JSON list of C-alpha atoms in Angstrom, two decimals:
[
{"chain": "T", "resi": 10, "resn": "GLU", "atom": "CA", "xyz": [12.90, -2.40, -15.37]},
{"chain": "T", "resi": 11, "resn": "ALA", "atom": "CA", "xyz": [13.04, -4.91, -12.52]},
{"chain": "T", "resi": 12, "resn": "GLY", "atom": "CA", "xyz": [10.44, -4.36, -9.84]},
{"chain": "T", "resi": 13, "resn": "VAL", "atom": "CA", "xyz": [10.75, -4.36, -6.07]},
{"chain": "T", "resi": 14, "resn": "THR", "atom": "CA", "xyz": [11.89, -7.75, -4.87]},
{"chain": "T", "resi": 15, "resn": "GLN", "atom": "CA", "xyz": [11.17, -9.15, -1.45]},
{"chain": "T", "resi": 16, "resn": "PHE", "atom": "CA", "xyz": [12.24, -12.39, 0.14]},
{"chain": "T", "resi": 17, "resn": "PRO", "atom": "CA", "xyz": [11.39, -14.70, 1.54]},
{"chain": "T", "resi": 18, "resn": "SER", "atom": "CA", "xyz": [7.86, -14.76, 0.16]},
{"chain": "T", "resi": 19, "resn": "HIS", "atom": "CA", "xyz": [6.70, -16.77, 3.17]},
{"chain": "T", "resi": 20, "resn": "SER", "atom": "CA", "xyz": [8.18, -17.38, 6.59]},
{"chain": "T", "resi": 21, "resn": "VAL", "atom": "CA", "xyz": [6.83, -19.46, 9.46]},
{"chain": "T", "resi": 22, "resn": "ILE", "atom": "CA", "xyz": [8.68, -19.10, 12.77]},
{"chain": "T", "resi": 23, "resn": "GLU", "atom": "CA", "xyz": [8.04, -19.87, 16.39]},
{"chain": "T", "resi": 24, "resn": "LYS", "atom": "CA", "xyz": [7.33, -17.22, 18.96]},
{"chain": "T", "resi": 25, "resn": "GLY", "atom": "CA", "xyz": [10.58, -15.91, 20.36]},
{"chain": "T", "resi": 26, "resn": "GLN", "atom": "CA", "xyz": [12.64, -16.60, 17.25]},
{"chain": "T", "resi": 27, "resn": "THR", "atom": "CA", "xyz": [14.25, -14.02, 15.00]},
{"chain": "T", "resi": 28, "resn": "VAL", "atom": "CA", "xyz": [13.32, -13.34, 11.38]},
{"chain": "T", "resi": 29, "resn": "THR", "atom": "CA", "xyz": [14.94, -11.03, 8.84]},
{"chain": "T", "resi": 30, "resn": "LEU", "atom": "CA", "xyz": [13.06, -9.80, 5.81]},
{"chain": "T", "resi": 31, "resn": "ARG", "atom": "CA", "xyz": [14.85, -8.36, 2.82]},
{"chain": "T", "resi": 32, "resn": "CYS", "atom": "CA", "xyz": [13.80, -5.83, 0.20]},
{"chain": "T", "resi": 33, "resn": "ASP", "atom": "CA", "xyz": [15.58, -4.87, -3.01]},
{"chain": "T", "resi": 34, "resn": "PRO", "atom": "CA", "xyz": [14.11, -1.63, -4.37]},
{"chain": "T", "resi": 35, "resn": "ILE", "atom": "CA", "xyz": [14.06, -0.48, -7.97]},
{"chain": "T", "resi": 36, "resn": "SER", "atom": "CA", "xyz": [17.54, 0.65, -8.95]},
{"chain": "T", "resi": 37, "resn": "GLY", "atom": "CA", "xyz": [17.90, 4.39, -8.56]},
{"chain": "T", "resi": 38, "resn": "HIS", "atom": "CA", "xyz": [14.98, 4.81, -6.15]},
{"chain": "T", "resi": 39, "resn": "ASP", "atom": "CA", "xyz": [16.34, 6.64, -3.13]},
{"chain": "T", "resi": 40, "resn": "ASN", "atom": "CA", "xyz": [13.07, 6.33, -1.21]},
{"chain": "T", "resi": 41, "resn": "LEU", "atom": "CA", "xyz": [12.25, 2.98, 0.37]},
{"chain": "T", "resi": 42, "resn": "TYR", "atom": "CA", "xyz": [9.28, 2.23, 2.60]},
{"chain": "T", "resi": 43, "resn": "TRP", "atom": "CA", "xyz": [8.10, -0.63, 4.76]},
{"chain": "T", "resi": 44, "resn": "TYR", "atom": "CA", "xyz": [4.39, -1.25, 5.31]},
{"chain": "T", "resi": 45, "resn": "ARG", "atom": "CA", "xyz": [2.49, -4.17, 6.82]},
{"chain": "T", "resi": 46, "resn": "ARG", "atom": "CA", "xyz": [-0.99, -5.60, 6.87]},
{"chain": "T", "resi": 47, "resn": "VAL", "atom": "CA", "xyz": [-2.04, -7.62, 9.85]},
{"chain": "T", "resi": 48, "resn": "MET", "atom": "CA", "xyz": [-5.09, -9.87, 9.55]},
{"chain": "T", "resi": 49, "resn": "GLY", "atom": "CA", "xyz": [-8.28, -7.98, 8.84]},
{"chain": "T", "resi": 50, "resn": "LYS", "atom": "CA", "xyz": [-6.69, -4.56, 9.04]},
{"chain": "T", "resi": 51, "resn": "GLU", "atom": "CA", "xyz": [-5.54, -1.90, 6.62]},
{"chain": "T", "resi": 52, "resn": "ILE", "atom": "CA", "xyz": [-2.03, -1.68, 5.21]},
{"chain": "T", "resi": 53, "resn": "LYS", "atom": "CA", "xyz": [-0.10, 0.51, 7.64]},
{"chain": "T", "resi": 54, "resn": "PHE", "atom": "CA", "xyz": [3.12, 2.47, 7.39]},
{"chain": "T", "resi": 55, "resn": "LEU", "atom": "CA", "xyz": [6.17, 1.32, 9.31]},
{"chain": "T", "resi": 56, "resn": "LEU", "atom": "CA", "xyz": [9.07, 3.47, 8.15]},
{"chain": "T", "resi": 57, "resn": "HIS", "atom": "CA", "xyz": [10.72, 5.41, 5.37]},
{"chain": "T", "resi": 58, "resn": "PHE", "atom": "CA", "xyz": [14.35, 5.55, 4.23]},
{"chain": "T", "resi": 59, "resn": "VAL", "atom": "CA", "xyz": [15.91, 8.18, 2.04]},
{"chain": "T", "resi": 60, "resn": "LYS", "atom": "CA", "xyz": [19.06, 6.50, 0.82]},
{"chain": "T", "resi": 61, "resn": "GLU", "atom": "CA", "xyz": [20.57, 5.03, 4.00]},
{"chain": "T", "resi": 62, "resn": "SER", "atom": "CA", "xyz": [18.92, 7.46, 6.42]},
{"chain": "T", "resi": 63, "resn": "LYS", "atom": "CA", "xyz": [15.70, 6.85, 8.32]},
{"chain": "T", "resi": 64, "resn": "GLN", "atom": "CA", "xyz": [13.41, 9.72, 7.38]},
{"chain": "T", "resi": 65, "resn": "ASP", "atom": "CA", "xyz": [10.44, 8.61, 9.43]},
{"chain": "T", "resi": 66, "resn": "GLU", "atom": "CA", "xyz": [10.12, 5.57, 11.67]},
{"chain": "T", "resi": 67, "resn": "SER", "atom": "CA", "xyz": [6.97, 6.64, 13.48]},
{"chain": "T", "resi": 68, "resn": "GLY", "atom": "CA", "xyz": [5.07, 3.52, 12.42]},
{"chain": "T", "resi": 69, "resn": "MET", "atom": "CA", "xyz": [7.47, 1.00, 13.94]},
{"chain": "T", "resi": 70, "resn": "PRO", "atom": "CA", "xyz": [5.42, -0.80, 16.58]},
{"chain": "T", "resi": 71, "resn": "ASN", "atom": "CA", "xyz": [8.16, -1.32, 19.19]},
{"chain": "T", "resi": 72, "resn": "ASN", "atom": "CA", "xyz": [11.85, -1.89, 19.69]},
{"chain": "T", "resi": 73, "resn": "ARG", "atom": "CA", "xyz": [11.64, -5.53, 18.61]},
{"chain": "T", "resi": 74, "resn": "PHE", "atom": "CA", "xyz": [11.67, -4.23, 15.04]},
{"chain": "T", "resi": 75, "resn": "LEU", "atom": "CA", "xyz": [14.92, -3.02, 13.50]},
{"chain": "T", "resi": 76, "resn": "ALA", "atom": "CA", "xyz": [15.25, -1.75, 9.93]},
{"chain": "T", "resi": 77, "resn": "GLU", "atom": "CA", "xyz": [18.49, -1.06, 8.13]},
{"chain": "T", "resi": 78, "resn": "ARG", "atom": "CA", "xyz": [19.51, 0.09, 4.70]},
{"chain": "T", "resi": 79, "resn": "THR", "atom": "CA", "xyz": [23.25, -0.15, 4.44]},
{"chain": "T", "resi": 80, "resn": "GLY", "atom": "CA", "xyz": [24.75, 1.75, 1.52]},
{"chain": "T", "resi": 81, "resn": "GLY", "atom": "CA", "xyz": [21.36, 3.01, 0.44]},
{"chain": "T", "resi": 82, "resn": "THR", "atom": "CA", "xyz": [20.57, -0.08, -1.62]},
{"chain": "T", "resi": 83, "resn": "TYR", "atom": "CA", "xyz": [18.68, -3.04, -0.21]},
{"chain": "T", "resi": 84, "resn": "SER", "atom": "CA", "xyz": [16.94, -2.94, 3.15]},
{"chain": "T", "resi": 85, "resn": "THR", "atom": "CA", "xyz": [16.35, -5.49, 5.89]},
{"chain": "T", "resi": 86, "resn": "LEU", "atom": "CA", "xyz": [13.67, -5.60, 8.55]},
{"chain": "T", "resi": 87, "resn": "LYS", "atom": "CA", "xyz": [14.49, -7.75, 11.55]},
{"chain": "T", "resi": 88, "resn": "VAL", "atom": "CA", "xyz": [11.98, -8.86, 14.14]},
{"chain": "T", "resi": 89, "resn": "GLN", "atom": "CA", "xyz": [13.57, -10.07, 17.36]},
{"chain": "T", "resi": 90, "resn": "PRO", "atom": "CA", "xyz": [12.03, -11.76, 19.27]},
{"chain": "T", "resi": 91, "resn": "ALA", "atom": "CA", "xyz": [8.91, -12.39, 17.21]},
{"chain": "T", "resi": 92, "resn": "GLU", "atom": "CA", "xyz": [5.50, -12.37, 18.89]},
{"chain": "T", "resi": 93, "resn": "LEU", "atom": "CA", "xyz": [2.20, -13.82, 17.68]},
{"chain": "T", "resi": 94, "resn": "GLU", "atom": "CA", "xyz": [0.82, -10.37, 16.86]},
{"chain": "T", "resi": 95, "resn": "ASP", "atom": "CA", "xyz": [3.64, -9.77, 14.39]},
{"chain": "T", "resi": 96, "resn": "SER", "atom": "CA", "xyz": [1.99, -12.16, 11.94]},
{"chain": "T", "resi": 97, "resn": "GLY", "atom": "CA", "xyz": [0.92, -10.47, 8.73]},
{"chain": "T", "resi": 98, "resn": "VAL", "atom": "CA", "xyz": [2.14, -9.44, 5.31]},
{"chain": "T", "resi": 99, "resn": "TYR", "atom": "CA", "xyz": [5.10, -7.09, 5.17]},
{"chain": "T", "resi": 100, "resn": "PHE", "atom": "CA", "xyz": [5.35, -4.96, 2.06]},
{"chain": "T", "resi": 101, "resn": "CYS", "atom": "CA", "xyz": [8.29, -2.98, 0.82]},
{"chain": "T", "resi": 102, "resn": "ALA", "atom": "CA", "xyz": [7.88, -0.14, -1.66]},
{"chain": "T", "resi": 103, "resn": "SER", "atom": "CA", "xyz": [10.17, 2.26, -3.43]},
{"chain": "T", "resi": 104, "resn": "SER", "atom": "CA", "xyz": [9.57, 5.52, -5.23]},
{"chain": "T", "resi": 105, "resn": "GLN", "atom": "CA", "xyz": [11.14, 8.11, -7.42]},
{"chain": "T", "resi": 106, "resn": "GLY", "atom": "CA", "xyz": [10.87, 11.24, -5.34]},
{"chain": "T", "resi": 107, "resn": "THR", "atom": "CA", "xyz": [8.01, 11.35, -2.85]},
{"chain": "T", "resi": 108, "resn": "GLY", "atom": "CA", "xyz": [5.80, 8.97, -4.82]},
{"chain": "T", "resi": 109, "resn": "LEU", "atom": "CA", "xyz": [3.11, 11.59, -5.38]},
{"chain": "T", "resi": 110, "resn": "ILE", "atom": "CA", "xyz": [3.35, 11.68, -9.15]},
{"chain": "T", "resi": 111, "resn": "TYR", "atom": "CA", "xyz": [4.29, 8.14, -10.08]},
{"chain": "T", "resi": 112, "resn": "GLY", "atom": "CA", "xyz": [3.09, 6.38, -6.94]},
{"chain": "T", "resi": 113, "resn": "TYR", "atom": "CA", "xyz": [4.97, 3.77, -5.00]},
{"chain": "T", "resi": 114, "resn": "THR", "atom": "CA", "xyz": [6.06, 0.48, -6.56]},
{"chain": "T", "resi": 115, "resn": "PHE", "atom": "CA", "xyz": [5.32, -2.30, -4.11]},
{"chain": "T", "resi": 116, "resn": "GLY", "atom": "CA", "xyz": [6.88, -5.71, -3.83]},
{"chain": "T", "resi": 117, "resn": "SER", "atom": "CA", "xyz": [4.73, -8.82, -3.53]},
{"chain": "T", "resi": 118, "resn": "GLY", "atom": "CA", "xyz": [5.29, -8.92, 0.20]},
{"chain": "T", "resi": 119, "resn": "THR", "atom": "CA", "xyz": [6.55, -11.38, 2.77]},
{"chain": "T", "resi": 120, "resn": "ARG", "atom": "CA", "xyz": [3.86, -13.33, 4.59]},
{"chain": "T", "resi": 121, "resn": "LEU", "atom": "CA", "xyz": [5.09, -13.84, 8.14]},
{"chain": "T", "resi": 122, "resn": "THR", "atom": "CA", "xyz": [3.39, -16.36, 10.40]},
{"chain": "T", "resi": 123, "resn": "VAL", "atom": "CA", "xyz": [4.44, -16.58, 14.04]},
{"chain": "T", "resi": 124, "resn": "VAL", "atom": "CA", "xyz": [3.25, -19.74, 15.78]},
{"chain": "L", "resi": 4, "resn": "GLU", "atom": "CA", "xyz": [-6.24, 12.10, 12.59]},
{"chain": "L", "resi": 5, "resn": "ASP", "atom": "CA", "xyz": [-6.04, 11.18, 8.91]},
{"chain": "L", "resi": 6, "resn": "GLN", "atom": "CA", "xyz": [-8.56, 8.51, 7.98]},
{"chain": "L", "resi": 7, "resn": "VAL", "atom": "CA", "xyz": [-9.79, 6.67, 4.89]},
{"chain": "L", "resi": 8, "resn": "THR", "atom": "CA", "xyz": [-13.04, 4.68, 4.67]},
{"chain": "L", "resi": 9, "resn": "GLN", "atom": "CA", "xyz": [-13.96, 2.62, 1.64]},
{"chain": "L", "resi": 10, "resn": "SER", "atom": "CA", "xyz": [-17.33, 1.18, 0.65]},
{"chain": "L", "resi": 11, "resn": "PRO", "atom": "CA", "xyz": [-18.64, -1.29, -0.13]},
{"chain": "L", "resi": 12, "resn": "GLU", "atom": "CA", "xyz": [-16.31, -3.91, 1.36]},
{"chain": "L", "resi": 13, "resn": "ALA", "atom": "CA", "xyz": [-17.14, -6.27, -1.50]},
{"chain": "L", "resi": 14, "resn": "LEU", "atom": "CA", "xyz": [-18.94, -5.87, -4.81]},
{"chain": "L", "resi": 15, "resn": "ARG", "atom": "CA", "xyz": [-19.98, -8.53, -7.28]},
{"chain": "L", "resi": 16, "resn": "LEU", "atom": "CA", "xyz": [-20.93, -7.43, -10.78]},
{"chain": "L", "resi": 17, "resn": "GLN", "atom": "CA", "xyz": [-21.85, -9.10, -14.02]},
{"chain": "L", "resi": 18, "resn": "GLU", "atom": "CA", "xyz": [-19.47, -8.50, -16.91]},
{"chain": "L", "resi": 19, "resn": "GLY", "atom": "CA", "xyz": [-20.47, -5.22, -18.56]},
{"chain": "L", "resi": 20, "resn": "GLU", "atom": "CA", "xyz": [-22.35, -3.94, -15.50]},
{"chain": "L", "resi": 21, "resn": "SER", "atom": "CA", "xyz": [-20.93, -0.51, -14.59]},
{"chain": "L", "resi": 22, "resn": "SER", "atom": "CA", "xyz": [-20.63, 0.68, -11.00]},
{"chain": "L", "resi": 23, "resn": "SER", "atom": "CA", "xyz": [-18.69, 2.93, -8.61]},
{"chain": "L", "resi": 24, "resn": "LEU", "atom": "CA", "xyz": [-16.52, 2.42, -5.55]},
{"chain": "L", "resi": 25, "resn": "ASN", "atom": "CA", "xyz": [-16.45, 5.04, -2.82]},
{"chain": "L", "resi": 26, "resn": "CYS", "atom": "CA", "xyz": [-13.60, 6.41, -0.75]},
{"chain": "L", "resi": 27, "resn": "SER", "atom": "CA", "xyz": [-14.33, 8.92, 2.02]},
{"chain": "L", "resi": 28, "resn": "TYR", "atom": "CA", "xyz": [-11.37, 10.64, 3.58]},
{"chain": "L", "resi": 29, "resn": "THR", "atom": "CA", "xyz": [-10.38, 13.00, 6.36]},
{"chain": "L", "resi": 30, "resn": "VAL", "atom": "CA", "xyz": [-6.93, 14.50, 6.07]},
{"chain": "L", "resi": 31, "resn": "SER", "atom": "CA", "xyz": [-5.11, 17.64, 7.12]},
{"chain": "L", "resi": 32, "resn": "GLY", "atom": "CA", "xyz": [-3.91, 19.35, 3.97]},
{"chain": "L", "resi": 33, "resn": "LEU", "atom": "CA", "xyz": [-4.37, 16.80, 1.20]},
{"chain": "L", "resi": 34, "resn": "ARG", "atom": "CA", "xyz": [-1.26, 16.40, -0.92]},
{"chain": "L", "resi": 35, "resn": "GLY", "atom": "CA", "xyz": [-2.61, 13.52, -2.94]},
{"chain": "L", "resi": 36, "resn": "LEU", "atom": "CA", "xyz": [-5.25, 10.79, -3.04]},
{"chain": "L", "resi": 37, "resn": "PHE", "atom": "CA", "xyz": [-4.17, 7.51, -4.58]},
{"chain": "L", "resi": 38, "resn": "TRP", "atom": "CA", "xyz": [-5.96, 4.56, -6.07]},
{"chain": "L", "resi": 39, "resn": "TYR", "atom": "CA", "xyz": [-4.18, 1.21, -6.15]},
{"chain": "L", "resi": 40, "resn": "ARG", "atom": "CA", "xyz": [-5.21, -2.19, -7.44]},
{"chain": "L", "resi": 41, "resn": "GLN", "atom": "CA", "xyz": [-4.16, -5.33, -5.58]},
{"chain": "L", "resi": 42, "resn": "ASP", "atom": "CA", "xyz": [-4.35, -8.87, -6.93]},
{"chain": "L", "resi": 43, "resn": "PRO", "atom": "CA", "xyz": [-4.15, -11.91, -4.61]},
{"chain": "L", "resi": 44, "resn": "GLY", "atom": "CA", "xyz": [-0.59, -12.63, -3.48]},
{"chain": "L", "resi": 45, "resn": "LYS", "atom": "CA", "xyz": [0.71, -9.39, -4.98]},
{"chain": "L", "resi": 46, "resn": "GLY", "atom": "CA", "xyz": [1.53, -5.93, -3.71]},
{"chain": "L", "resi": 47, "resn": "PRO", "atom": "CA", "xyz": [-0.62, -2.89, -4.53]},
{"chain": "L", "resi": 48, "resn": "GLU", "atom": "CA", "xyz": [-0.23, -1.58, -8.07]},
{"chain": "L", "resi": 49, "resn": "PHE", "atom": "CA", "xyz": [-0.44, 2.18, -8.61]},
{"chain": "L", "resi": 50, "resn": "LEU", "atom": "CA", "xyz": [-3.34, 3.45, -10.73]},
{"chain": "L", "resi": 51, "resn": "PHE", "atom": "CA", "xyz": [-3.83, 7.20, -10.17]},
{"chain": "L", "resi": 52, "resn": "THR", "atom": "CA", "xyz": [-2.97, 10.22, -8.04]},
{"chain": "L", "resi": 53, "resn": "LEU", "atom": "CA", "xyz": [-5.57, 12.97, -7.67]},
{"chain": "L", "resi": 54, "resn": "TYR", "atom": "CA", "xyz": [-4.47, 16.27, -6.18]},
{"chain": "L", "resi": 55, "resn": "SER", "atom": "CA", "xyz": [-7.45, 18.62, -5.89]},
{"chain": "L", "resi": 56, "resn": "ALA", "atom": "CA", "xyz": [-11.24, 18.65, -5.87]},
{"chain": "L", "resi": 57, "resn": "GLY", "atom": "CA", "xyz": [-12.76, 18.49, -9.31]},
{"chain": "L", "resi": 58, "resn": "GLU", "atom": "CA", "xyz": [-9.90, 16.54, -10.80]},
{"chain": "L", "resi": 59, "resn": "GLU", "atom": "CA", "xyz": [-10.58, 13.41, -12.87]},
{"chain": "L", "resi": 60, "resn": "LYS", "atom": "CA", "xyz": [-8.26, 10.76, -14.30]},
{"chain": "L", "resi": 61, "resn": "GLU", "atom": "CA", "xyz": [-8.97, 7.83, -16.60]},
{"chain": "L", "resi": 62, "resn": "LYS", "atom": "CA", "xyz": [-7.26, 4.58, -17.45]},
{"chain": "L", "resi": 63, "resn": "GLU", "atom": "CA", "xyz": [-8.98, 2.09, -19.73]},
{"chain": "L", "resi": 64, "resn": "ARG", "atom": "CA", "xyz": [-12.32, 1.22, -18.07]},
{"chain": "L", "resi": 65, "resn": "LEU", "atom": "CA", "xyz": [-11.49, 3.12, -14.85]},
{"chain": "L", "resi": 66, "resn": "LYS", "atom": "CA", "xyz": [-12.19, 6.75, -14.03]},
{"chain": "L", "resi": 67, "resn": "ALA", "atom": "CA", "xyz": [-11.33, 8.35, -10.70]},
{"chain": "L", "resi": 68, "resn": "THR", "atom": "CA", "xyz": [-12.91, 11.57, -9.46]},
{"chain": "L", "resi": 69, "resn": "LEU", "atom": "CA", "xyz": [-12.24, 13.70, -6.39]},
{"chain": "L", "resi": 70, "resn": "THR", "atom": "CA", "xyz": [-14.27, 16.03, -4.18]},
{"chain": "L", "resi": 71, "resn": "LYS", "atom": "CA", "xyz": [-13.25, 17.69, -0.91]},
{"chain": "L", "resi": 72, "resn": "LYS", "atom": "CA", "xyz": [-14.50, 14.72, 1.09]},
{"chain": "L", "resi": 73, "resn": "GLU", "atom": "CA", "xyz": [-14.71, 11.76, -1.27]},
{"chain": "L", "resi": 74, "resn": "SER", "atom": "CA", "xyz": [-13.26, 10.02, -4.25]},
{"chain": "L", "resi": 75, "resn": "PHE", "atom": "CA", "xyz": [-15.07, 7.66, -6.59]},
{"chain": "L", "resi": 76, "resn": "LEU", "atom": "CA", "xyz": [-13.63, 4.98, -8.81]},
{"chain": "L", "resi": 77, "resn": "HIS", "atom": "CA", "xyz": [-16.05, 4.42, -11.68]},
{"chain": "L", "resi": 78, "resn": "ILE", "atom": "CA", "xyz": [-15.77, 1.16, -13.57]},
{"chain": "L", "resi": 79, "resn": "THR", "atom": "CA", "xyz": [-17.40, 1.16, -16.99]},
{"chain": "L", "resi": 80, "resn": "ALA", "atom": "CA", "xyz": [-18.36, -2.13, -18.68]},
{"chain": "L", "resi": 81, "resn": "PRO", "atom": "CA", "xyz": [-16.00, -4.19, -16.49]},
{"chain": "L", "resi": 82, "resn": "LYS", "atom": "CA", "xyz": [-14.40, -7.43, -17.61]},
{"chain": "L", "resi": 83, "resn": "PRO", "atom": "CA", "xyz": [-13.44, -10.44, -15.45]},
{"chain": "L", "resi": 84, "resn": "GLU", "atom": "CA", "xyz": [-9.80, -9.31, -15.51]},
{"chain": "L", "resi": 85, "resn": "ASP", "atom": "CA", "xyz": [-10.86, -6.20, -13.56]},
{"chain": "L", "resi": 86, "resn": "SER", "atom": "CA", "xyz": [-11.52, -8.43, -10.55]},
{"chain": "L", "resi": 87, "resn": "ALA", "atom": "CA", "xyz": [-9.19, -7.33, -7.74]},
{"chain": "L", "resi": 88, "resn": "THR", "atom": "CA", "xyz": [-9.13, -5.39, -4.49]},
{"chain": "L", "resi": 89, "resn": "TYR", "atom": "CA", "xyz": [-9.10, -1.63, -5.06]},
{"chain": "L", "resi": 90, "resn": "LEU", "atom": "CA", "xyz": [-7.35, 0.44, -2.41]},
{"chain": "L", "resi": 91, "resn": "CYS", "atom": "CA", "xyz": [-7.71, 4.14, -1.74]},
{"chain": "L", "resi": 92, "resn": "ALA", "atom": "CA", "xyz": [-4.98, 6.01, 0.15]},
{"chain": "L", "resi": 93, "resn": "VAL", "atom": "CA", "xyz": [-4.18, 9.60, 1.09]},
{"chain": "L", "resi": 94, "resn": "GLN", "atom": "CA", "xyz": [-1.04, 11.56, 1.79]},
{"chain": "L", "resi": 95, "resn": "GLY", "atom": "CA", "xyz": [-1.51, 14.55, 4.05]},
{"chain": "L", "resi": 96, "resn": "GLY", "atom": "CA", "xyz": [0.48, 17.74, 3.99]},
{"chain": "L", "resi": 97, "resn": "TYR", "atom": "CA", "xyz": [0.79, 18.25, 7.71]},
{"chain": "L", "resi": 98, "resn": "SER", "atom": "CA", "xyz": [1.69, 14.69, 8.63]},
{"chain": "L", "resi": 99, "resn": "SER", "atom": "CA", "xyz": [5.00, 13.27, 7.63]},
{"chain": "L", "resi": 100, "resn": "ALA", "atom": "CA", "xyz": [5.56, 13.44, 3.89]},
{"chain": "L", "resi": 101, "resn": "SER", "atom": "CA", "xyz": [6.64, 9.84, 4.14]},
{"chain": "L", "resi": 102, "resn": "LYS", "atom": "CA", "xyz": [3.50, 7.96, 4.87]},
{"chain": "L", "resi": 103, "resn": "ILE", "atom": "CA", "xyz": [0.28, 7.25, 3.06]},
{"chain": "L", "resi": 104, "resn": "ILE", "atom": "CA", "xyz": [-2.86, 6.15, 4.88]},
{"chain": "L", "resi": 105, "resn": "PHE", "atom": "CA", "xyz": [-4.71, 3.25, 3.28]},
{"chain": "L", "resi": 106, "resn": "GLY", "atom": "CA", "xyz": [-8.36, 2.32, 3.42]},
{"chain": "L", "resi": 107, "resn": "SER", "atom": "CA", "xyz": [-9.36, -1.30, 3.91]},
{"chain": "L", "resi": 108, "resn": "GLY", "atom": "CA", "xyz": [-10.22, -1.75, 0.23]},
{"chain": "L", "resi": 109, "resn": "THR", "atom": "CA", "xyz": [-13.13, -2.93, -1.91]},
{"chain": "L", "resi": 110, "resn": "ARG", "atom": "CA", "xyz": [-13.00, -6.50, -3.24]},
{"chain": "L", "resi": 111, "resn": "LEU", "atom": "CA", "xyz": [-14.41, -6.39, -6.74]},
{"chain": "L", "resi": 112, "resn": "SER", "atom": "CA", "xyz": [-15.52, -9.57, -8.48]},
{"chain": "L", "resi": 113, "resn": "ILE", "atom": "CA", "xyz": [-16.68, -9.57, -12.11]},
{"chain": "L", "resi": 114, "resn": "ARG", "atom": "CA", "xyz": [-18.65, -12.61, -13.29]},
{"chain": "L", "resi": 115, "resn": "PRO", "atom": "CA", "xyz": [-18.41, -13.60, -16.97]}
]
């Protein structure tokens, strides 16, 4: 079974530019999540999709962040315009059901550096 | 507010030297407490879910236990390949069913 795939693995952009991160979940996993870790902090929730619908986006920091999941397959997370404090590692995860029993399967993350 | 605190931040052990990692939590209506392992440059890898106080789960050299306020990850006779960051996380019943709250992790290093 292929895991959760994220790309790019690294991205360095200038403040004010736009970046789009992509996540391909495990096939058949309706639940897709975005989390991020900023330097020195815990991994924190951003949002949750069930198929193509946003179930919970309470962790999105502000309206510069836009997540989509067209057709309920892959998801993108766009940051526009990027600010210095957006630097960190962005993780995508998917799960069968709520993730309570089998946990979430995480991708390796995208390391975003805003300079 | 749901909260997870892990200790110690870092732990260095000799190969074969057993020890325990601690996870203290505060959550409204615990649905599950998770342990994940994270290697450098990788995402967290699921180890266990514990659901209620008194529950224990084992996997190879790891055993996780749960009380009403804490969870422990016991590592018995560790090997260098057990070196990683171990993350504890909780999912509360009264918060959104979507999110899990992570602790900051314990960096475990096993010397040969």
